[in-house]
């Protein structure tokens, strides 16, 4: 059931990276079920915000709290446990190159023993059907066209029914004609068919119009 | 000044110790994943494990066969049995057990595995590190050691002893055939002499050496592959490092085991 409970909290987060202040005293609450767009000129800064949520980037000061856990206090194993509850779709080149599309999609669920085996097998069948990936399941990761790679990346990010979904630049590196298809998947198919009501979705994009149209909340990192 | 120096030395020591023991994390992962796989009727881990056993063990059988046959035959051909007997009655059996079974078989098998598997694993994992695939696994919450390392170590653990016994068996067969054709020693006499010299202790020590060998070779290869920086030159440097460290450790440990178990006789 959707509640006004924050799944992600940034408390006075400052990040200095390569002698540059990326964020200064960033305060942010992302609630359960909220769809948040991160916009702004610098794509690296947009991605860094997601890396802070994943615990890949560590804040220079302040706290990042994800699913009630302060990431700074977690060891590597506990950090992996948190990441298992998050779905992340890379902007590109995020697939393992020498395994098939099927193996790539099932990857987050395979070693996640909190997910029922029958549940993720059924979910996989539904995903490849809705994402129109049936023809490509046996193809290796390095042999895919950009749009197929993009769909596979998004499919992989939702296979384990995440509590938080992070979509990093989902409409970049693909042709203009394919952008509408990806937007349709994210705006319509994911919330209706695959995401639980409490799943918070964070999308980084340079497409301000899409953000204005679809976002529950918009974070412009230029102003942060 | 002294504080800084002590801090640096302490840091260096702790990094060194951590570096040595970090690869040992692989083992609990392997065991727990296999048990969970079995309990939850999944084939995730077992599938990778069997595939690796096939790659490390089954695919190495032809090379192991050829090496076993040729080294078994050559040792009989080259050894001057007519002039040297060291005062030993059954020289043929003694030579096989002391030279081939105890020492050569584990060493040559380890070298075969280093050439076939260790190089391949180091290159594959280093390439994955360079391409960012290791980072990808970490980002989606999969420990790379669990996904890429643990089943390989387990496969090495199982395959190397079996390959060594396979090698030892075929070197015995070829030694027996050559002894028969060169010195006219009946095959049953050769076997009887060999069994007379060999005892359970030899077999147990062979297993200890090979289990350690399999474990070491794979841990070194995986550790080097996973710790590679994102730099193309890493492929060559990490592979060379893997080969040299594995060979060095295998030789030293084999020597130490032999000395500690047999030197007092």
PDB file of N, CA and C in Angstrom, chain A residues 54 56 76-77 80 83-84 88 90 94 96-97 99 107 109-113 115 117 120 156, chain B residues 29 33 36-37 40 42 44-45 47-48 131 133 136-144 146-147:
ATOM      1  N   UNK A  54      22.960   4.375  -4.985  1.00  0.00           N
ATOM      2  CA  UNK A  54      23.442   2.991  -5.037  1.00  0.00           C
ATOM      3  C   UNK A  54      24.614   2.738  -4.087  1.00  0.00           C
ATOM      4  N   UNK A  56      27.589   3.748  -4.752  1.00  0.00           N
ATOM      5  CA  UNK A  56      28.822   3.683  -5.563  1.00  0.00           C
ATOM      6  C   UNK A  56      29.672   4.923  -5.281  1.00  0.00           C
ATOM      7  N   UNK A  76      30.355  -3.923   2.719  1.00  0.00           N
ATOM      8  CA  UNK A  76      30.134  -4.285   1.319  1.00  0.00           C
ATOM      9  C   UNK A  76      28.984  -5.300   1.152  1.00  0.00           C
ATOM     10  N   UNK A  77      28.952  -6.280   2.043  1.00  0.00           N
ATOM     11  CA  UNK A  77      27.918  -7.327   1.921  1.00  0.00           C
ATOM     12  C   UNK A  77      26.522  -6.725   2.150  1.00  0.00           C
ATOM     13  N   UNK A  80      25.444  -4.773  -0.841  1.00  0.00           N
ATOM     14  CA  UNK A  80      24.933  -5.647  -1.901  1.00  0.00           C
ATOM     15  C   UNK A  80      23.481  -6.030  -1.613  1.00  0.00           C
ATOM     16  N   UNK A  83      21.377  -3.146  -2.604  1.00  0.00           N
ATOM     17  CA  UNK A  83      21.313  -3.027  -4.080  1.00  0.00           C
ATOM     18  C   UNK A  83      20.406  -4.088  -4.702  1.00  0.00           C
ATOM     19  N   UNK A  84      20.263  -5.222  -4.015  1.00  0.00           N
ATOM     20  CA  UNK A  84      19.368  -6.272  -4.535  1.00  0.00           C
ATOM     21  C   UNK A  84      17.914  -5.806  -4.530  1.00  0.00           C
ATOM     22  N   UNK A  88      18.491  -1.065 -11.415  1.00  0.00           N
ATOM     23  CA  UNK A  88      19.238   0.022 -12.064  1.00  0.00           C
ATOM     24  C   UNK A  88      19.438  -0.313 -13.542  1.00  0.00           C
ATOM     25  N   UNK A  90      21.482   0.853 -16.785  1.00  0.00           N
ATOM     26  CA  UNK A  90      22.596   1.684 -17.255  1.00  0.00           C
ATOM     27  C   UNK A  90      22.174   2.489 -18.490  1.00  0.00           C
ATOM     28  N   UNK A  94      25.690  -1.772 -20.385  1.00  0.00           N
ATOM     29  CA  UNK A  94      25.524  -2.278 -19.028  1.00  0.00           C
ATOM     30  C   UNK A  94      25.266  -3.775 -18.991  1.00  0.00           C
ATOM     31  N   UNK A  96      26.281  -7.825 -19.586  1.00  0.00           N
ATOM     32  CA  UNK A  96      27.466  -8.673 -19.667  1.00  0.00           C
ATOM     33  C   UNK A  96      27.536  -9.171 -21.112  1.00  0.00           C
ATOM     34  N   UNK A  97      28.693  -9.013 -21.708  1.00  0.00           N
ATOM     35  CA  UNK A  97      28.813  -9.181 -23.159  1.00  0.00           C
ATOM     36  C   UNK A  97      28.728 -10.640 -23.621  1.00  0.00           C
ATOM     37  N   UNK A  99      27.189 -13.300 -22.233  1.00  0.00           N
ATOM     38  CA  UNK A  99      26.047 -14.153 -21.892  1.00  0.00           C
ATOM     39  C   UNK A  99      24.824 -13.663 -22.669  1.00  0.00           C
ATOM     40  N   UNK A 107      19.791 -12.182 -14.393  1.00  0.00           N
ATOM     41  CA  UNK A 107      20.946 -12.022 -13.498  1.00  0.00           C
ATOM     42  C   UNK A 107      20.596 -11.519 -12.082  1.00  0.00           C
ATOM     43  N   UNK A 109      17.967 -11.731 -10.381  1.00  0.00           N
ATOM     44  CA  UNK A 109      17.115 -12.651  -9.631  1.00  0.00           C
ATOM     45  C   UNK A 109      17.847 -13.941  -9.270  1.00  0.00           C
ATOM     46  N   UNK A 110      18.853 -14.296 -10.069  1.00  0.00           N
ATOM     47  CA  UNK A 110      19.514 -15.589  -9.892  1.00  0.00           C
ATOM     48  C   UNK A 110      20.141 -15.773  -8.511  1.00  0.00           C
ATOM     49  N   UNK A 111      20.841 -14.776  -8.045  1.00  0.00           N
ATOM     50  CA  UNK A 111      21.504 -14.920  -6.753  1.00  0.00           C
ATOM     51  C   UNK A 111      20.718 -14.243  -5.631  1.00  0.00           C
ATOM     52  N   UNK A 112      19.493 -13.870  -5.947  1.00  0.00           N
ATOM     53  CA  UNK A 112      18.652 -13.214  -4.953  1.00  0.00           C
ATOM     54  C   UNK A 112      17.706 -14.257  -4.368  1.00  0.00           C
ATOM     55  N   UNK A 113      18.124 -14.829  -3.245  1.00  0.00           N
ATOM     56  CA  UNK A 113      17.374 -15.950  -2.708  1.00  0.00           C
ATOM     57  C   UNK A 113      16.103 -15.528  -1.967  1.00  0.00           C
ATOM     58  N   UNK A 115      13.789 -14.047  -3.554  1.00  0.00           N
ATOM     59  CA  UNK A 115      12.724 -14.124  -4.567  1.00  0.00           C
ATOM     60  C   UNK A 115      12.388 -15.578  -4.852  1.00  0.00           C
ATOM     61  N   UNK A 117      11.511 -18.750  -6.846  1.00  0.00           N
ATOM     62  CA  UNK A 117      11.965 -19.189  -8.166  1.00  0.00           C
ATOM     63  C   UNK A 117      10.830 -19.144  -9.204  1.00  0.00           C
ATOM     64  N   UNK A 120       9.915 -15.467 -10.332  1.00  0.00           N
ATOM     65  CA  UNK A 120      10.719 -14.750 -11.320  1.00  0.00           C
ATOM     66  C   UNK A 120      10.727 -15.417 -12.689  1.00  0.00           C
ATOM     67  N   UNK A 156      15.979  -6.007 -17.273  1.00  0.00           N
ATOM     68  CA  UNK A 156      16.800  -6.549 -16.185  1.00  0.00           C
ATOM     69  C   UNK A 156      16.579  -5.779 -14.878  1.00  0.00           C
TER      70      UNK A 156
ATOM     71  N   UNK B  29      31.179 -18.584   0.066  1.00  0.00           N
ATOM     72  CA  UNK B  29      30.194 -18.276  -0.970  1.00  0.00           C
ATOM     73  C   UNK B  29      29.857 -19.532  -1.771  1.00  0.00           C
ATOM     74  N   UNK B  33      26.191 -21.160  -1.721  1.00  0.00           N
ATOM     75  CA  UNK B  33      25.417 -21.107  -2.972  1.00  0.00           C
ATOM     76  C   UNK B  33      25.004 -22.506  -3.429  1.00  0.00           C
ATOM     77  N   UNK B  36      22.189 -23.707  -1.092  1.00  0.00           N
ATOM     78  CA  UNK B  36      20.915 -23.002  -1.358  1.00  0.00           C
ATOM     79  C   UNK B  36      20.308 -23.452  -2.679  1.00  0.00           C
ATOM     80  N   UNK B  37      21.180 -23.655  -3.665  1.00  0.00           N
ATOM     81  CA  UNK B  37      20.731 -24.143  -4.967  1.00  0.00           C
ATOM     82  C   UNK B  37      19.966 -25.448  -4.813  1.00  0.00           C
ATOM     83  N   UNK B  40      16.627 -24.937  -2.757  1.00  0.00           N
ATOM     84  CA  UNK B  40      15.542 -24.208  -3.418  1.00  0.00           C
ATOM     85  C   UNK B  40      15.283 -24.696  -4.845  1.00  0.00           C
ATOM     86  N   UNK B  42      17.073 -24.729  -7.416  1.00  0.00           N
ATOM     87  CA  UNK B  42      17.507 -23.848  -8.497  1.00  0.00           C
ATOM     88  C   UNK B  42      18.695 -24.496  -9.196  1.00  0.00           C
ATOM     89  N   UNK B  44      20.944 -22.374 -10.816  1.00  0.00           N
ATOM     90  CA  UNK B  44      21.798 -21.227 -11.091  1.00  0.00           C
ATOM     91  C   UNK B  44      23.266 -21.537 -10.901  1.00  0.00           C
ATOM     92  N   UNK B  45      23.569 -21.945  -9.701  1.00  0.00           N
ATOM     93  CA  UNK B  45      24.965 -22.101  -9.334  1.00  0.00           C
ATOM     94  C   UNK B  45      25.507 -23.432  -9.838  1.00  0.00           C
ATOM     95  N   UNK B  47      24.711 -25.097 -12.355  1.00  0.00           N
ATOM     96  CA  UNK B  47      24.930 -25.077 -13.804  1.00  0.00           C
ATOM     97  C   UNK B  47      26.314 -24.502 -14.119  1.00  0.00           C
ATOM     98  N   UNK B  48      26.634 -23.367 -13.470  1.00  0.00           N
ATOM     99  CA  UNK B  48      27.947 -22.752 -13.684  1.00  0.00           C
ATOM    100  C   UNK B  48      29.063 -23.681 -13.205  1.00  0.00           C
ATOM    101  N   UNK B 131      36.250  -3.727 -19.212  1.00  0.00           N
ATOM    102  CA  UNK B 131      34.997  -3.335 -19.890  1.00  0.00           C
ATOM    103  C   UNK B 131      33.911  -2.841 -18.924  1.00  0.00           C
ATOM    104  N   UNK B 133      32.331  -4.654 -16.717  1.00  0.00           N
ATOM    105  CA  UNK B 133      31.317  -5.663 -16.410  1.00  0.00           C
ATOM    106  C   UNK B 133      31.331  -6.049 -14.934  1.00  0.00           C
ATOM    107  N   UNK B 136      29.334  -3.501 -13.255  1.00  0.00           N
ATOM    108  CA  UNK B 136      27.912  -3.772 -13.508  1.00  0.00           C
ATOM    109  C   UNK B 136      27.370  -4.774 -12.504  1.00  0.00           C
ATOM    110  N   UNK B 137      28.116  -5.853 -12.294  1.00  0.00           N
ATOM    111  CA  UNK B 137      27.656  -6.871 -11.342  1.00  0.00           C
ATOM    112  C   UNK B 137      27.493  -6.281  -9.948  1.00  0.00           C
ATOM    113  N   UNK B 138      28.473  -5.476  -9.547  1.00  0.00           N
ATOM    114  CA  UNK B 138      28.404  -4.878  -8.204  1.00  0.00           C
ATOM    115  C   UNK B 138      27.205  -3.956  -8.077  1.00  0.00           C
ATOM    116  N   UNK B 139      26.940  -3.203  -9.146  1.00  0.00           N
ATOM    117  CA  UNK B 139      25.824  -2.245  -9.104  1.00  0.00           C
ATOM    118  C   UNK B 139      24.477  -2.959  -8.973  1.00  0.00           C
ATOM    119  N   UNK B 140      24.359  -4.144  -9.597  1.00  0.00           N
ATOM    120  CA  UNK B 140      23.064  -4.835  -9.466  1.00  0.00           C
ATOM    121  C   UNK B 140      23.030  -5.766  -8.255  1.00  0.00           C
ATOM    122  N   UNK B 141      24.024  -5.604  -7.385  1.00  0.00           N
ATOM    123  CA  UNK B 141      23.977  -6.311  -6.095  1.00  0.00           C
ATOM    124  C   UNK B 141      24.526  -7.723  -6.111  1.00  0.00           C
ATOM    125  N   UNK B 142      25.322  -8.034  -7.149  1.00  0.00           N
ATOM    126  CA  UNK B 142      25.917  -9.373  -7.191  1.00  0.00           C
ATOM    127  C   UNK B 142      27.395  -9.240  -6.869  1.00  0.00           C
ATOM    128  N   UNK B 143      27.848  -9.983  -5.883  1.00  0.00           N
ATOM    129  CA  UNK B 143      29.265  -9.963  -5.565  1.00  0.00           C
ATOM    130  C   UNK B 143      30.022 -10.698  -6.678  1.00  0.00           C
ATOM    131  N   UNK B 144      30.957 -10.023  -7.355  1.00  0.00           N
ATOM    132  CA  UNK B 144      31.658 -10.674  -8.466  1.00  0.00           C
ATOM    133  C   UNK B 144      32.367 -11.958  -8.056  1.00  0.00           C
ATOM    134  N   UNK B 146      31.259 -14.084  -5.927  1.00  0.00           N
ATOM    135  CA  UNK B 146      30.232 -15.121  -5.898  1.00  0.00           C
ATOM    136  C   UNK B 146      29.891 -15.593  -7.317  1.00  0.00           C
ATOM    137  N   UNK B 147      29.694 -14.632  -8.206  1.00  0.00           N
ATOM    138  CA  UNK B 147      29.218 -14.972  -9.552  1.00  0.00           C
ATOM    139  C   UNK B 147      30.327 -15.532 -10.446  1.00  0.00           C
TER     140      UNK B 147
END
